[in-house]
PDB file of C-alpha atoms in Angstrom:
ATOM      1  CA  ASP M   1      17.504  -8.003 -28.637  1.00 93.00           C
ATOM      2  CA  ARG M   2      14.542  -9.722 -30.315  1.00 96.00           C
ATOM      3  CA  GLY M   3      12.275  -6.683 -30.130  1.00 97.00           C
ATOM      4  CA  VAL M   4      14.790  -4.442 -31.875  1.00 97.00           C
ATOM      5  CA  VAL M   5      15.389  -6.946 -34.679  1.00 97.00           C
ATOM      6  CA  LEU M   6      11.642  -7.505 -35.116  1.00 98.00           C
ATOM      7  CA  GLU M   7      11.021  -3.813 -35.561  1.00 98.00           C
ATOM      8  CA  ALA M   8      13.974  -3.560 -37.958  1.00 98.00           C
ATOM      9  CA  VAL M   9      12.765  -6.324 -40.219  1.00 98.00           C
ATOM     10  CA  LYS M  10       9.241  -4.991 -40.150  1.00 98.00           C
ATOM     11  CA  ARG M  11      10.572  -1.782 -41.732  1.00 98.00           C
ATOM     12  CA  HIS M  12      13.296  -3.340 -43.915  1.00 98.00           C
ATOM     13  CA  GLY M  13      12.931  -7.100 -44.474  1.00 98.00           C
ATOM     14  CA  ARG M  14      16.450  -7.506 -45.713  1.00 97.00           C
ATOM     15  CA  ALA M  15      17.756  -6.407 -42.273  1.00 98.00           C
ATOM     16  CA  LEU M  16      17.366 -10.088 -41.491  1.00 98.00           C
ATOM     17  CA  GLN M  17      20.840 -10.605 -42.945  1.00 97.00           C
ATOM     18  CA  TYR M  18      22.362  -8.582 -40.129  1.00 97.00           C
ATOM     19  CA  ALA M  19      20.546 -10.344 -37.278  1.00 97.00           C
ATOM     20  CA  ALA M  20      22.385 -12.737 -35.046  1.00 97.00           C
ATOM     21  CA  GLU M  21      22.014 -16.352 -36.139  1.00 96.00           C
ATOM     22  CA  PRO M  22      19.615 -17.322 -33.300  1.00 97.00           C
ATOM     23  CA  LEU M  23      17.345 -14.481 -34.369  1.00 97.00           C
ATOM     24  CA  GLN M  24      17.567 -15.494 -38.029  1.00 97.00           C
ATOM     25  CA  ARG M  25      16.228 -18.861 -36.986  1.00 97.00           C
ATOM     26  CA  ASP M  26      13.247 -17.272 -35.225  1.00 98.00           C
ATOM     27  CA  ARG M  27      10.060 -18.035 -37.221  1.00 98.00           C
ATOM     28  CA  GLY M  28       8.271 -14.849 -36.119  1.00 98.00           C
ATOM     29  CA  ILE M  29      11.178 -12.639 -37.168  1.00 98.00           C
ATOM     30  CA  CYS M  30      11.450 -14.391 -40.508  1.00 98.00           C
ATOM     31  CA  LEU M  31       7.719 -14.102 -41.164  1.00 98.00           C
ATOM     32  CA  ALA M  32       7.865 -10.363 -40.405  1.00 98.00           C
ATOM     33  CA  ALA M  33      10.912  -9.963 -42.742  1.00 98.00           C
ATOM     34  CA  VAL M  34       9.406 -11.741 -45.737  1.00 98.00           C
ATOM     35  CA  SER M  35       6.090  -9.943 -45.221  1.00 98.00           C
ATOM     36  CA  GLN M  36       7.934  -6.687 -45.707  1.00 98.00           C
ATOM     37  CA  ASN M  37      10.282  -7.919 -48.416  1.00 98.00           C
ATOM     38  CA  GLY M  38       9.868 -11.407 -49.891  1.00 98.00           C
ATOM     39  CA  LEU M  39      13.493 -11.467 -50.952  1.00 98.00           C
ATOM     40  CA  ALA M  40      14.502 -11.567 -47.318  1.00 98.00           C
ATOM     41  CA  LEU M  41      13.916 -15.316 -47.657  1.00 98.00           C
ATOM     42  CA  ARG M  42      17.419 -15.423 -49.061  1.00 97.00           C
ATOM     43  CA  TYR M  43      18.816 -14.801 -45.529  1.00 97.00           C
ATOM     44  CA  ALA M  44      16.576 -17.340 -43.759  1.00 97.00           C
ATOM     45  CA  PRO M  45      17.956 -20.688 -42.766  1.00 97.00           C
ATOM     46  CA  GLU M  46      16.915 -23.946 -44.452  1.00 96.00           C
ATOM     47  CA  HIS M  47      14.235 -24.889 -41.928  1.00 96.00           C
ATOM     48  CA  ILE M  48      12.508 -21.593 -42.614  1.00 97.00           C
ATOM     49  CA  ARG M  49      12.795 -22.124 -46.406  1.00 96.00           C
ATOM     50  CA  ARG M  50      10.857 -25.373 -45.834  1.00 96.00           C
ATOM     51  CA  ASP M  51       8.054 -23.640 -43.970  1.00 97.00           C
ATOM     52  CA  SER M  52       5.276 -23.322 -46.539  1.00 96.00           C
ATOM     53  CA  GLU M  53       3.515 -20.433 -44.751  1.00 97.00           C
ATOM     54  CA  ILE M  54       6.655 -18.320 -44.764  1.00 97.00           C
ATOM     55  CA  VAL M  55       7.569 -19.211 -48.331  1.00 97.00           C
ATOM     56  CA  LEU M  56       4.113 -18.518 -49.650  1.00 96.00           C
ATOM     57  CA  LYS M  57       4.089 -15.208 -47.782  1.00 97.00           C
ATOM     58  CA  ALA M  58       7.432 -14.325 -49.331  1.00 98.00           C
ATOM     59  CA  VAL M  59       6.339 -15.293 -52.823  1.00 97.00           C
ATOM     60  CA  ALA M  60       3.075 -13.285 -52.421  1.00 97.00           C
ATOM     61  CA  GLN M  61       5.164 -10.302 -51.557  1.00 97.00           C
ATOM     62  CA  ASN M  62       7.670 -10.786 -54.373  1.00 98.00           C
ATOM     63  CA  ASN M  63       7.501 -13.683 -56.914  1.00 97.00           C
ATOM     64  CA  ALA M  64      11.258 -13.685 -57.226  1.00 97.00           C
ATOM     65  CA  ALA M  65      11.523 -15.067 -53.654  1.00 98.00           C
ATOM     66  CA  LEU M  66      10.666 -18.479 -55.169  1.00 97.00           C
ATOM     67  CA  GLN M  67      14.291 -18.892 -56.163  1.00 97.00           C
ATOM     68  CA  PHE M  68      15.209 -19.205 -52.475  1.00 97.00           C
ATOM     69  CA  ALA M  69      12.431 -21.631 -51.514  1.00 95.00           C
ATOM     70  CA  ASP M  70      12.872 -25.283 -50.654  1.00 94.00           C
ATOM     71  CA  ARG M  71      12.543 -27.500 -53.762  1.00 94.00           C
ATOM     72  CA  ILE M  72       9.384 -29.224 -52.631  1.00 95.00           C
ATOM     73  CA  ILE M  73       7.510 -26.026 -51.909  1.00 96.00           C
ATOM     74  CA  ALA M  74       8.793 -24.371 -55.122  1.00 96.00           C
ATOM     75  CA  PHE M  75       7.722 -27.422 -57.149  1.00 96.00           C
ATOM     76  CA  ASP M  76       4.263 -27.277 -55.607  1.00 95.00           C
ATOM     77  CA  VAL M  77       3.945 -23.522 -56.528  1.00 96.00           C
ATOM     78  CA  ILE M  78       5.089 -24.192 -60.102  1.00 97.00           C
ATOM     79  CA  ARG M  79       2.754 -27.171 -60.483  1.00 95.00           C
ATOM     80  CA  ARG M  80      -0.154 -24.895 -59.710  1.00 94.00           C
ATOM     81  CA  SER M  81       1.029 -21.951 -61.802  1.00 96.00           C
ATOM     82  CA  GLY M  82       3.463 -22.851 -64.603  1.00 97.00           C
ATOM     83  CA  ALA M  83       4.338 -19.201 -65.219  1.00 96.00           C
ATOM     84  CA  MET M  84       6.070 -19.193 -61.837  1.00 97.00           C
ATOM     85  CA  LEU M  85       8.885 -21.244 -63.414  1.00 98.00           C
ATOM     86  CA  ARG M  86      10.469 -17.906 -64.443  1.00 97.00           C
ATOM     87  CA  TYR M  87      11.188 -17.182 -60.749  1.00 97.00           C
ATOM     88  CA  ALA M  88      12.593 -20.665 -59.902  1.00 97.00           C
ATOM     89  CA  SER M  89      16.235 -21.466 -59.213  1.00 96.00           C
ATOM     90  CA  ASP M  90      18.476 -22.514 -62.068  1.00 97.00           C
ATOM     91  CA  ASP M  91      18.418 -26.095 -60.693  1.00 96.00           C
ATOM     92  CA  LEU M  92      14.639 -26.241 -60.912  1.00 97.00           C
ATOM     93  CA  ARG M  93      14.589 -24.649 -64.361  1.00 97.00           C
ATOM     94  CA  ALA M  94      16.944 -27.496 -65.478  1.00 98.00           C
ATOM     95  CA  ASP M  95      14.844 -30.262 -63.846  1.00 97.00           C
ATOM     96  CA  PRO M  96      12.732 -32.105 -66.494  1.00 98.00           C
ATOM     97  CA  GLU M  97      10.041 -33.100 -63.981  1.00 97.00           C
ATOM     98  CA  VAL M  98       9.571 -29.549 -62.711  1.00 97.00           C
ATOM     99  CA  VAL M  99       9.580 -28.018 -66.209  1.00 98.00           C
ATOM    100  CA  MET M 100       7.068 -30.562 -67.503  1.00 98.00           C
ATOM    101  CA  ALA M 101       4.781 -29.800 -64.623  1.00 97.00           C
ATOM    102  CA  ALA M 102       5.012 -26.092 -65.513  1.00 98.00           C
ATOM    103  CA  ILE M 103       4.330 -26.808 -69.178  1.00 98.00           C
ATOM    104  CA  ARG M 104       1.170 -28.750 -68.282  1.00 97.00           C
ATOM    105  CA  GLN M 105      -0.191 -25.535 -66.740  1.00 96.00           C
ATOM    106  CA  SER M 106       1.295 -23.113 -69.297  1.00 97.00           C
ATOM    107  CA  PRO M 107       2.998 -24.144 -72.543  1.00 97.00           C
ATOM    108  CA  ALA M 108       4.895 -20.849 -72.575  1.00 97.00           C
ATOM    109  CA  ALA M 109       6.675 -21.963 -69.430  1.00 98.00           C
ATOM    110  CA  LEU M 110       9.172 -23.755 -71.688  1.00 98.00           C
ATOM    111  CA  GLN M 111      10.716 -20.365 -72.422  1.00 98.00           C
ATOM    112  CA  HIS M 112      11.964 -20.268 -68.771  1.00 98.00           C
ATOM    113  CA  ALA M 113      13.495 -23.734 -68.871  1.00 98.00           C
ATOM    114  CA  SER M 114      17.227 -24.116 -69.064  1.00 98.00           C
ATOM    115  CA  ASP M 115      18.802 -23.801 -72.531  1.00 97.00           C
ATOM    116  CA  LYS M 116      19.765 -27.414 -72.251  1.00 98.00           C
ATOM    117  CA  LEU M 117      16.138 -28.595 -71.876  1.00 98.00           C
ATOM    118  CA  ARG M 118      14.857 -26.170 -74.509  1.00 98.00           C
ATOM    119  CA  GLY M 119      17.397 -27.673 -76.922  1.00 97.00           C
ATOM    120  CA  CYS M 120      16.901 -31.329 -75.930  1.00 98.00           C
ATOM    121  CA  ARG M 121      14.915 -32.944 -78.767  1.00 98.00           C
ATOM    122  CA  ASP M 122      13.506 -35.767 -76.580  1.00 98.00           C
ATOM    123  CA  PHE M 123      12.372 -33.363 -73.900  1.00 98.00           C
ATOM    124  CA  VAL M 124      10.780 -30.959 -76.363  1.00 98.00           C
ATOM    125  CA  LEU M 125       9.025 -33.850 -78.031  1.00 98.00           C
ATOM    126  CA  ARG M 126       7.454 -34.796 -74.680  1.00 98.00           C
ATOM    127  CA  ALA M 127       6.561 -31.158 -74.133  1.00 98.00           C
ATOM    128  CA  VAL M 128       4.795 -30.693 -77.438  1.00 98.00           C
ATOM    129  CA  ARG M 129       2.960 -33.974 -77.079  1.00 98.00           C
ATOM    130  CA  CYS M 130       1.663 -32.622 -73.776  1.00 98.00           C
ATOM    131  CA  ARG M 131       1.001 -29.036 -74.953  1.00 98.00           C
ATOM    132  CA  GLY M 132       1.508 -28.368 -78.621  1.00 98.00           C
ATOM    133  CA  ARG M 133       1.943 -24.625 -78.221  1.00 98.00           C
ATOM    134  CA  ALA M 134       5.188 -25.267 -76.311  1.00 98.00           C
ATOM    135  CA  LEU M 135       6.754 -25.456 -79.771  1.00 98.00           C
ATOM    136  CA  ALA M 136       6.863 -21.661 -79.733  1.00 97.00           C
ATOM    137  CA  CYS M 137       9.490 -21.729 -76.936  1.00 97.00           C
ATOM    138  CA  ALA M 138      11.651 -24.616 -78.174  1.00 97.00           C
ATOM    139  CA  ALA M 139      15.186 -23.838 -79.246  1.00 96.00           C
ATOM    140  CA  GLU M 140      15.241 -22.411 -82.763  1.00 94.00           C
ATOM    141  CA  PRO M 141      16.557 -25.486 -84.613  1.00 94.00           C
ATOM    142  CA  LEU M 142      13.908 -27.690 -83.026  1.00 96.00           C
ATOM    143  CA  ARG M 143      11.047 -25.538 -84.290  1.00 95.00           C
ATOM    144  CA  SER M 144      11.804 -26.817 -87.811  1.00 95.00           C
ATOM    145  CA  ASP M 145      11.977 -30.522 -86.797  1.00 97.00           C
ATOM    146  CA  GLU M 146       9.241 -32.225 -88.769  1.00 96.00           C
ATOM    147  CA  GLU M 147       8.464 -34.811 -86.121  1.00 97.00           C
ATOM    148  CA  LEU M 148       8.224 -32.198 -83.418  1.00 97.00           C
ATOM    149  CA  VAL M 149       5.988 -29.994 -85.549  1.00 97.00           C
ATOM    150  CA  LEU M 150       3.649 -32.899 -86.377  1.00 97.00           C
ATOM    151  CA  ALA M 151       3.444 -33.929 -82.700  1.00 98.00           C
ATOM    152  CA  ALA M 152       2.693 -30.337 -81.779  1.00 98.00           C
ATOM    153  CA  LEU M 153      -0.038 -30.056 -84.390  1.00 98.00           C
ATOM    154  CA  ALA M 154      -1.528 -33.412 -83.395  1.00 98.00           C
ATOM    155  CA  GLN M 155      -1.905 -32.122 -79.845  1.00 97.00           C
ATOM    156  CA  ASP M 156      -3.098 -28.581 -80.708  1.00 97.00           C
ATOM    157  CA  MET M 157      -3.729 -27.187 -84.211  1.00 97.00           C
ATOM    158  CA  MET M 158      -3.057 -23.658 -82.841  1.00 96.00           C
ATOM    159  CA  ALA M 159       0.587 -24.637 -82.778  1.00 97.00           C
ATOM    160  CA  MET M 160       0.467 -23.885 -86.486  1.00 96.00           C
ATOM    161  CA  HIS M 161       1.176 -20.274 -85.578  1.00 95.00           C
ATOM    162  CA  TYR M 162       4.610 -21.339 -84.438  1.00 95.00           C
ATOM    163  CA  VAL M 163       5.622 -23.432 -87.391  1.00 94.00           C
ATOM    164  CA  PRO M 164       8.314 -21.796 -89.575  1.00 91.00           C
ATOM    165  CA  GLU M 165       7.033 -20.704 -93.037  1.00 88.00           C
ATOM    166  CA  ASP M 166       9.670 -22.693 -94.851  1.00 84.00           C
ATOM    167  CA  LEU M 167       8.409 -26.004 -93.423  1.00 74.00           C
TER     168      LEU M 167
END
């Protein structure tokens, strides 16, 4: 019964996982669920995860809900607030386009990128050319790379704070 499920998710958003499939596909029920607990987005079907109103409501309730969002919506959120990369799915944290968009907003976003990207010299070079302070979050060996350090300093002299003393 729709009314029973609606009342249940209003009290406990994660109750959405126990609803019958037709009710899990109900936009109103999903909106009520994520309003109570953003992480209920995990139990919503794909078409709901592509609904920007529902996703933004979920993320407003709990930033970690971003990991369950559709790629396009999650990318848009990250593009506006680079710090949100920390809540993105592993796939998005490994996507150079998404991570670079996050770095443009916040150089510290590089710390939430995949280890592979943080250790990729070419990617980190692009990152420090965009935002020099991203050097602070590069993989340890790259922080001593002279070309990367010079590129970071050319973009932002404050990157000097992240240059190893032995360089």
